[in-house]
């Protein structure tokens, strides 16, 4: 059985009304959550990597600076995923796999901190950003300088054709079983970004469904609330996003034992097992 815990690697602030229709005007904190999966055979696996100092380094100059102006990011050196793992005795080189939901900067800023990790993600997600540069990259939330030089050499892109029906839970039943034991299964969650993916984890504390940015707040899938029209402008496919949101709601009703964890929902984060705390 794998152990699953969560840590917050930095956060940003946005008015709540941007991320959810009917939300408040006041700014709200959005943590960048990293899932830490301790697998008895595979070692330490991360799902997304949150922010790190590299985000500040990579957004000093234009046009990348525009990203930091639109999204005020807060992350201290000791708050990166690598630093928090190290503080609990897990060295960066002990992280064997990093699974990425998509390539927005708040998910990949810590990617370069793990020198021996293999990277897994949907091939279509990488294809959607790999040729981007300059303003086009910034507009897509992609900062190439966050990725290490050997990123592709250490990657295992997963093609959609590799998804197997029945590997995960309906309506997201097609999945890719990352370690061939059913413990960690990658599924497509279309809409937010091209090639956006989530993860089913069968942990010793029960089943979890990590939905990354398929919704920003738990309330969004519970009440079926879309983001604001402004947020929809940066969305890859608004209709697909809605279908994904409906699917998460359906799953949460049909399988109430599965805990749904969006990446940036502070309410959810407060209730999940925290990395480094005794259980
Ligand atoms: Zn995103």
Tab-separated table of C-alpha atoms and ligand atoms in Angstrom:
chain	number	residue	atom	x	y	z
A	1	UNK	CA	0.000	0.000	0.000
A	2	UNK	CA	1.246	3.474	-0.810
A	3	UNK	CA	1.225	6.376	1.631
A	4	UNK	CA	-0.158	9.671	0.367
A	5	UNK	CA	0.379	13.043	2.031
A	6	UNK	CA	0.307	16.649	0.858
A	7	UNK	CA	2.437	19.749	1.236
A	8	UNK	CA	1.987	23.352	0.134
A	9	UNK	CA	4.850	24.658	-2.020
A	10	UNK	CA	4.043	28.379	-2.105
A	11	UNK	CA	0.800	30.110	-2.956
A	12	UNK	CA	-0.677	32.987	-4.892
A	13	UNK	CA	-3.608	35.373	-4.463
A	14	UNK	CA	-6.549	35.965	-6.788
A	15	UNK	CA	-9.996	37.482	-6.329
A	16	UNK	CA	-12.306	34.534	-5.633
A	17	UNK	CA	-14.795	35.804	-8.227
A	18	UNK	CA	-12.252	35.069	-10.999
A	19	UNK	CA	-12.042	31.353	-10.260
A	20	UNK	CA	-15.696	30.705	-9.456
A	21	UNK	CA	-18.932	32.309	-10.643
A	22	UNK	CA	-20.727	33.963	-7.764
A	23	UNK	CA	-17.487	34.088	-5.768
A	24	UNK	CA	-16.469	36.995	-3.592
A	25	UNK	CA	-14.540	40.022	-4.841
A	26	UNK	CA	-12.027	39.680	-2.030
A	27	UNK	CA	-8.672	38.103	-2.762
A	28	UNK	CA	-8.248	34.550	-1.645
A	29	UNK	CA	-5.152	32.459	-1.055
A	30	UNK	CA	-4.553	29.617	-3.494
A	31	UNK	CA	-1.983	27.109	-2.247
A	32	UNK	CA	0.062	25.133	-4.762
A	33	UNK	CA	-0.374	21.630	-3.438
A	34	UNK	CA	2.139	18.852	-4.032
A	35	UNK	CA	1.125	15.234	-3.451
A	36	UNK	CA	3.848	13.066	-1.917
A	37	UNK	CA	3.350	9.386	-2.712
A	38	UNK	CA	5.593	6.960	-0.826
A	39	UNK	CA	5.523	3.704	-2.757
A	40	UNK	CA	6.982	0.558	-1.151
A	41	UNK	CA	8.792	-0.491	-4.342
A	42	UNK	CA	9.132	2.684	-6.429
A	43	UNK	CA	10.209	5.099	-3.691
A	44	UNK	CA	9.081	8.704	-3.455
A	45	UNK	CA	6.808	9.984	-6.222
A	46	UNK	CA	5.481	13.535	-6.513
A	47	UNK	CA	2.363	14.718	-8.301
A	48	UNK	CA	3.174	18.274	-9.425
A	49	UNK	CA	5.897	20.341	-7.788
A	50	UNK	CA	4.404	23.718	-6.848
A	51	UNK	CA	6.415	26.927	-6.731
A	52	UNK	CA	10.109	27.361	-5.982
A	53	UNK	CA	12.639	30.217	-6.060
A	54	UNK	CA	13.118	29.399	-9.712
A	55	UNK	CA	9.764	31.063	-10.384
A	56	UNK	CA	11.116	34.398	-9.102
A	57	UNK	CA	14.378	33.960	-11.047
A	58	UNK	CA	12.529	33.208	-14.275
A	59	UNK	CA	10.123	36.138	-14.019
A	60	UNK	CA	12.613	38.982	-13.488
A	61	UNK	CA	12.660	40.061	-17.143
A	62	UNK	CA	9.984	40.774	-19.717
A	63	UNK	CA	7.969	39.182	-21.123
A	64	UNK	CA	8.093	36.553	-18.329
A	65	UNK	CA	7.679	39.330	-15.770
A	66	UNK	CA	4.091	39.787	-16.971
A	67	UNK	CA	3.267	36.393	-15.458
A	68	UNK	CA	4.443	37.506	-12.008
A	69	UNK	CA	2.567	40.805	-12.352
A	70	UNK	CA	-0.725	39.051	-13.078
A	71	UNK	CA	-0.124	36.338	-10.476
A	72	UNK	CA	1.440	37.546	-7.206
A	73	UNK	CA	3.395	34.505	-6.019
A	74	UNK	CA	4.665	33.909	-2.501
A	75	UNK	CA	7.256	31.234	-1.890
A	76	UNK	CA	10.198	31.295	0.506
A	77	UNK	CA	13.234	29.062	-0.120
A	78	UNK	CA	12.261	26.730	2.739
A	79	UNK	CA	8.776	26.328	1.266
A	80	UNK	CA	9.766	24.573	-1.966
A	81	UNK	CA	8.823	20.907	-2.191
A	82	UNK	CA	12.509	19.903	-2.263
A	83	UNK	CA	13.280	21.917	0.894
A	84	UNK	CA	10.290	20.515	2.780
A	85	UNK	CA	11.184	16.950	1.794
A	86	UNK	CA	14.821	17.500	2.818
A	87	UNK	CA	13.728	18.844	6.206
A	88	UNK	CA	12.068	15.447	6.780
A	89	UNK	CA	14.995	13.361	5.623
A	90	UNK	CA	14.031	12.798	1.978
A	91	UNK	CA	16.857	13.986	-0.270
A	92	UNK	CA	16.050	15.424	-3.695
A	93	UNK	CA	17.868	12.509	-5.354
A	94	UNK	CA	15.550	10.066	-3.540
A	95	UNK	CA	12.567	11.317	-5.543
A	96	UNK	CA	12.288	8.698	-8.282
A	97	UNK	CA	9.277	9.959	-10.243
A	98	UNK	CA	7.555	13.277	-10.796
A	99	UNK	CA	4.123	13.115	-12.421
A	100	UNK	CA	2.891	16.370	-13.941
A	101	UNK	CA	-0.741	17.336	-14.424
A	102	UNK	CA	0.191	20.020	-16.972
A	103	UNK	CA	2.870	22.610	-17.679
A	104	UNK	CA	1.607	25.791	-16.014
A	105	UNK	CA	4.360	27.411	-13.961
A	106	UNK	CA	2.704	26.793	-10.590
A	107	UNK	CA	2.926	23.043	-11.247
A	108	UNK	CA	6.416	22.770	-12.745
A	109	UNK	CA	8.476	25.420	-10.912
A	110	UNK	CA	10.024	22.756	-8.660
A	111	UNK	CA	10.664	20.209	-11.424
A	112	UNK	CA	14.368	21.050	-11.721
A	113	UNK	CA	15.047	20.294	-8.054
A	114	UNK	CA	15.004	16.497	-8.466
A	115	UNK	CA	18.108	15.370	-10.349
A	116	UNK	CA	17.261	11.692	-10.632
A	117	UNK	CA	13.517	11.794	-11.134
A	118	UNK	CA	11.771	10.499	-14.228
A	119	UNK	CA	8.990	12.742	-15.462
A	120	UNK	CA	5.616	11.359	-16.501
A	121	UNK	CA	2.849	13.388	-18.147
A	122	UNK	CA	0.446	13.242	-21.046
A	123	UNK	CA	2.268	13.577	-24.346
A	124	UNK	CA	-0.396	15.981	-25.630
A	125	UNK	CA	0.333	18.308	-22.700
A	126	UNK	CA	3.997	18.594	-23.652
A	127	UNK	CA	3.174	18.863	-27.362
A	128	UNK	CA	0.963	21.825	-26.475
A	129	UNK	CA	3.834	23.880	-25.023
A	130	UNK	CA	7.157	22.542	-26.333
A	131	UNK	CA	7.362	24.878	-29.340
A	132	UNK	CA	6.186	27.982	-27.460
A	133	UNK	CA	8.499	30.895	-26.716
A	134	UNK	CA	8.370	34.584	-25.780
A	135	UNK	CA	4.992	36.169	-25.230
A	136	UNK	CA	3.147	33.137	-26.597
A	137	UNK	CA	4.685	30.940	-23.896
A	138	UNK	CA	3.869	33.454	-21.151
A	139	UNK	CA	0.285	33.720	-22.394
A	140	UNK	CA	0.050	29.930	-22.086
A	141	UNK	CA	1.431	30.023	-18.528
A	142	UNK	CA	4.585	28.213	-19.645
A	143	UNK	CA	8.066	29.299	-18.536
A	144	UNK	CA	10.606	27.059	-20.265
A	145	UNK	CA	13.445	28.144	-17.945
A	146	UNK	CA	11.728	26.305	-15.088
A	147	UNK	CA	12.534	22.954	-16.696
A	148	UNK	CA	15.993	21.369	-16.413
A	149	UNK	CA	18.093	20.994	-19.580
A	150	UNK	CA	17.690	17.204	-19.568
A	151	UNK	CA	13.934	17.336	-19.050
A	152	UNK	CA	13.021	15.481	-22.240
A	153	UNK	CA	15.815	12.923	-21.799
A	154	UNK	CA	14.392	11.976	-18.387
A	155	UNK	CA	10.769	12.026	-19.505
A	156	UNK	CA	8.210	9.344	-20.124
A	157	UNK	CA	5.444	11.054	-22.100
A	158	UNK	CA	2.280	8.986	-22.079
A	159	UNK	CA	0.243	8.840	-25.266
A	160	UNK	CA	-3.542	8.869	-24.976
A	161	UNK	CA	-3.634	5.557	-26.884
A	162	UNK	CA	-1.889	3.932	-23.907
A	163	UNK	CA	-4.895	4.578	-21.689
A	164	UNK	CA	-6.705	1.368	-20.753
A	165	UNK	CA	-10.432	1.183	-20.175
A	166	UNK	CA	-11.249	0.040	-16.648
A	167	UNK	CA	-7.933	1.163	-15.138
A	168	UNK	CA	-9.672	3.889	-13.108
A	169	UNK	CA	-13.147	4.931	-11.959
A	170	UNK	CA	-16.133	5.991	-14.085
A	171	UNK	CA	-16.644	8.345	-15.777
A	172	UNK	CA	-12.842	8.570	-15.967
A	173	UNK	CA	-12.381	4.840	-16.317
A	174	UNK	CA	-9.695	4.984	-19.015
A	175	UNK	CA	-6.328	5.386	-17.354
A	176	UNK	CA	-2.633	4.609	-17.448
A	177	UNK	CA	-1.415	2.454	-14.575
A	178	UNK	CA	1.969	4.078	-13.925
A	179	UNK	CA	3.556	1.291	-11.886
A	180	UNK	CA	1.527	-1.734	-13.057
A	181	UNK	CA	0.035	-2.357	-9.629
A	182	UNK	CA	-3.105	-0.202	-9.708
A	183	UNK	CA	-1.804	2.146	-7.004
A	184	UNK	CA	-1.210	5.243	-9.136
A	185	UNK	CA	-3.275	5.735	-12.294
A	186	UNK	CA	-3.065	8.723	-14.638
A	187	UNK	CA	-6.306	9.883	-16.281
A	188	UNK	CA	-7.146	12.594	-18.776
A	189	UNK	CA	-9.114	15.551	-17.398
A	190	UNK	CA	-9.593	17.712	-20.482
A	191	UNK	CA	-10.392	21.408	-20.546
A	192	UNK	CA	-8.093	23.451	-18.304
A	193	UNK	CA	-4.974	23.071	-20.465
A	194	UNK	CA	-4.047	20.857	-23.387
A	195	UNK	CA	-3.197	17.393	-22.106
A	196	UNK	CA	-4.306	18.155	-18.556
A	197	UNK	CA	-4.242	15.037	-16.350
A	198	UNK	CA	-5.304	13.855	-12.914
A	199	UNK	CA	-4.268	10.943	-10.732
A	200	UNK	CA	-6.107	8.202	-8.885
A	201	UNK	CA	-4.137	7.003	-5.863
A	202	UNK	CA	-5.113	3.932	-3.860
A	203	UNK	CA	-3.440	4.770	-0.568
A	204	UNK	CA	-3.371	3.171	2.864
A	205	UNK	CA	-5.763	5.946	3.955
A	206	UNK	CA	-8.246	5.147	1.164
A	207	UNK	CA	-8.728	6.177	-2.451
A	208	UNK	CA	-7.917	9.716	-3.607
A	209	UNK	CA	-8.647	11.472	-6.873
A	210	UNK	CA	-6.158	14.284	-7.476
A	211	UNK	CA	-7.857	16.520	-10.041
A	212	UNK	CA	-5.159	19.226	-10.334
A	213	UNK	CA	-6.716	22.290	-12.038
A	214	UNK	CA	-9.883	20.586	-13.315
A	215	UNK	CA	-11.430	22.872	-10.707
A	216	UNK	CA	-9.830	25.445	-8.431
A	217	UNK	CA	-12.190	24.989	-5.514
A	218	UNK	CA	-14.073	21.920	-4.279
A	219	UNK	CA	-17.203	24.052	-4.369
A	220	UNK	CA	-16.888	24.250	-8.161
A	221	UNK	CA	-17.558	20.552	-8.755
A	222	UNK	CA	-19.942	20.218	-5.797
A	223	UNK	CA	-22.186	23.070	-7.013
A	224	UNK	CA	-21.219	22.748	-10.690
A	225	UNK	CA	-19.943	26.316	-10.894
A	226	UNK	CA	-17.745	27.392	-13.788
A	227	UNK	CA	-14.968	29.984	-13.438
A	228	UNK	CA	-15.555	33.588	-14.515
A	229	UNK	CA	-15.554	34.517	-18.222
A	230	UNK	CA	-12.104	36.102	-17.641
A	231	UNK	CA	-10.652	32.817	-16.400
A	232	UNK	CA	-12.350	31.013	-19.261
A	233	UNK	CA	-10.332	33.116	-21.706
A	234	UNK	CA	-7.148	31.290	-20.688
A	235	UNK	CA	-8.853	27.927	-20.663
A	236	UNK	CA	-7.910	25.448	-23.375
A	237	UNK	CA	-11.447	24.135	-23.981
A	238	UNK	CA	-14.339	25.550	-21.994
A	239	UNK	CA	-16.894	22.899	-23.089
A	240	UNK	CA	-14.505	20.070	-22.179
A	241	UNK	CA	-13.795	21.787	-18.840
A	242	UNK	CA	-17.494	21.725	-18.028
A	243	UNK	CA	-17.820	18.045	-18.991
A	244	UNK	CA	-14.846	17.221	-16.771
A	245	UNK	CA	-16.403	19.195	-13.898
A	246	UNK	CA	-19.674	17.282	-14.346
A	247	UNK	CA	-17.717	14.026	-14.371
A	248	UNK	CA	-15.986	14.859	-11.085
A	249	UNK	CA	-19.336	15.698	-9.534
A	250	UNK	CA	-20.808	12.412	-10.790
A	251	UNK	CA	-17.869	10.439	-9.423
A	252	UNK	CA	-18.015	12.172	-6.046
A	253	UNK	CA	-21.711	11.264	-5.745
A	254	UNK	CA	-21.402	7.689	-6.942
A	255	UNK	CA	-18.190	7.000	-5.007
A	256	UNK	CA	-18.393	9.107	-1.841
A	257	UNK	CA	-15.449	7.192	-0.365
A	258	UNK	CA	-13.084	8.699	-2.940
A	259	UNK	CA	-11.539	11.944	-1.728
A	260	UNK	CA	-11.329	14.560	-4.483
A	261	UNK	CA	-8.358	16.920	-4.157
A	262	UNK	CA	-8.070	19.993	-6.406
A	263	UNK	CA	-4.536	21.436	-6.429
A	264	UNK	CA	-5.371	24.945	-5.248
A	265	UNK	CA	-8.346	24.573	-2.881
A	266	UNK	CA	-7.373	25.729	0.626
A	267	UNK	CA	-10.516	24.184	2.177
A	268	UNK	CA	-9.585	20.766	0.763
A	269	UNK	CA	-5.941	21.182	1.681
A	270	UNK	CA	-6.830	21.829	5.327
A	271	UNK	CA	-8.500	18.408	5.515
A	272	UNK	CA	-6.031	16.097	3.745
A	273	UNK	CA	-3.138	14.233	5.448
A	274	UNK	CA	-0.204	16.625	5.777
A	275	UNK	CA	3.293	15.565	4.780
A	276	UNK	CA	5.622	15.147	7.743
A	277	UNK	CA	2.951	14.897	10.422
A	278	UNK	CA	2.516	11.683	12.383
A	279	UNK	CA	-0.759	9.883	11.755
B	1	LIG	ZN1	-3.069	25.355	-14.509
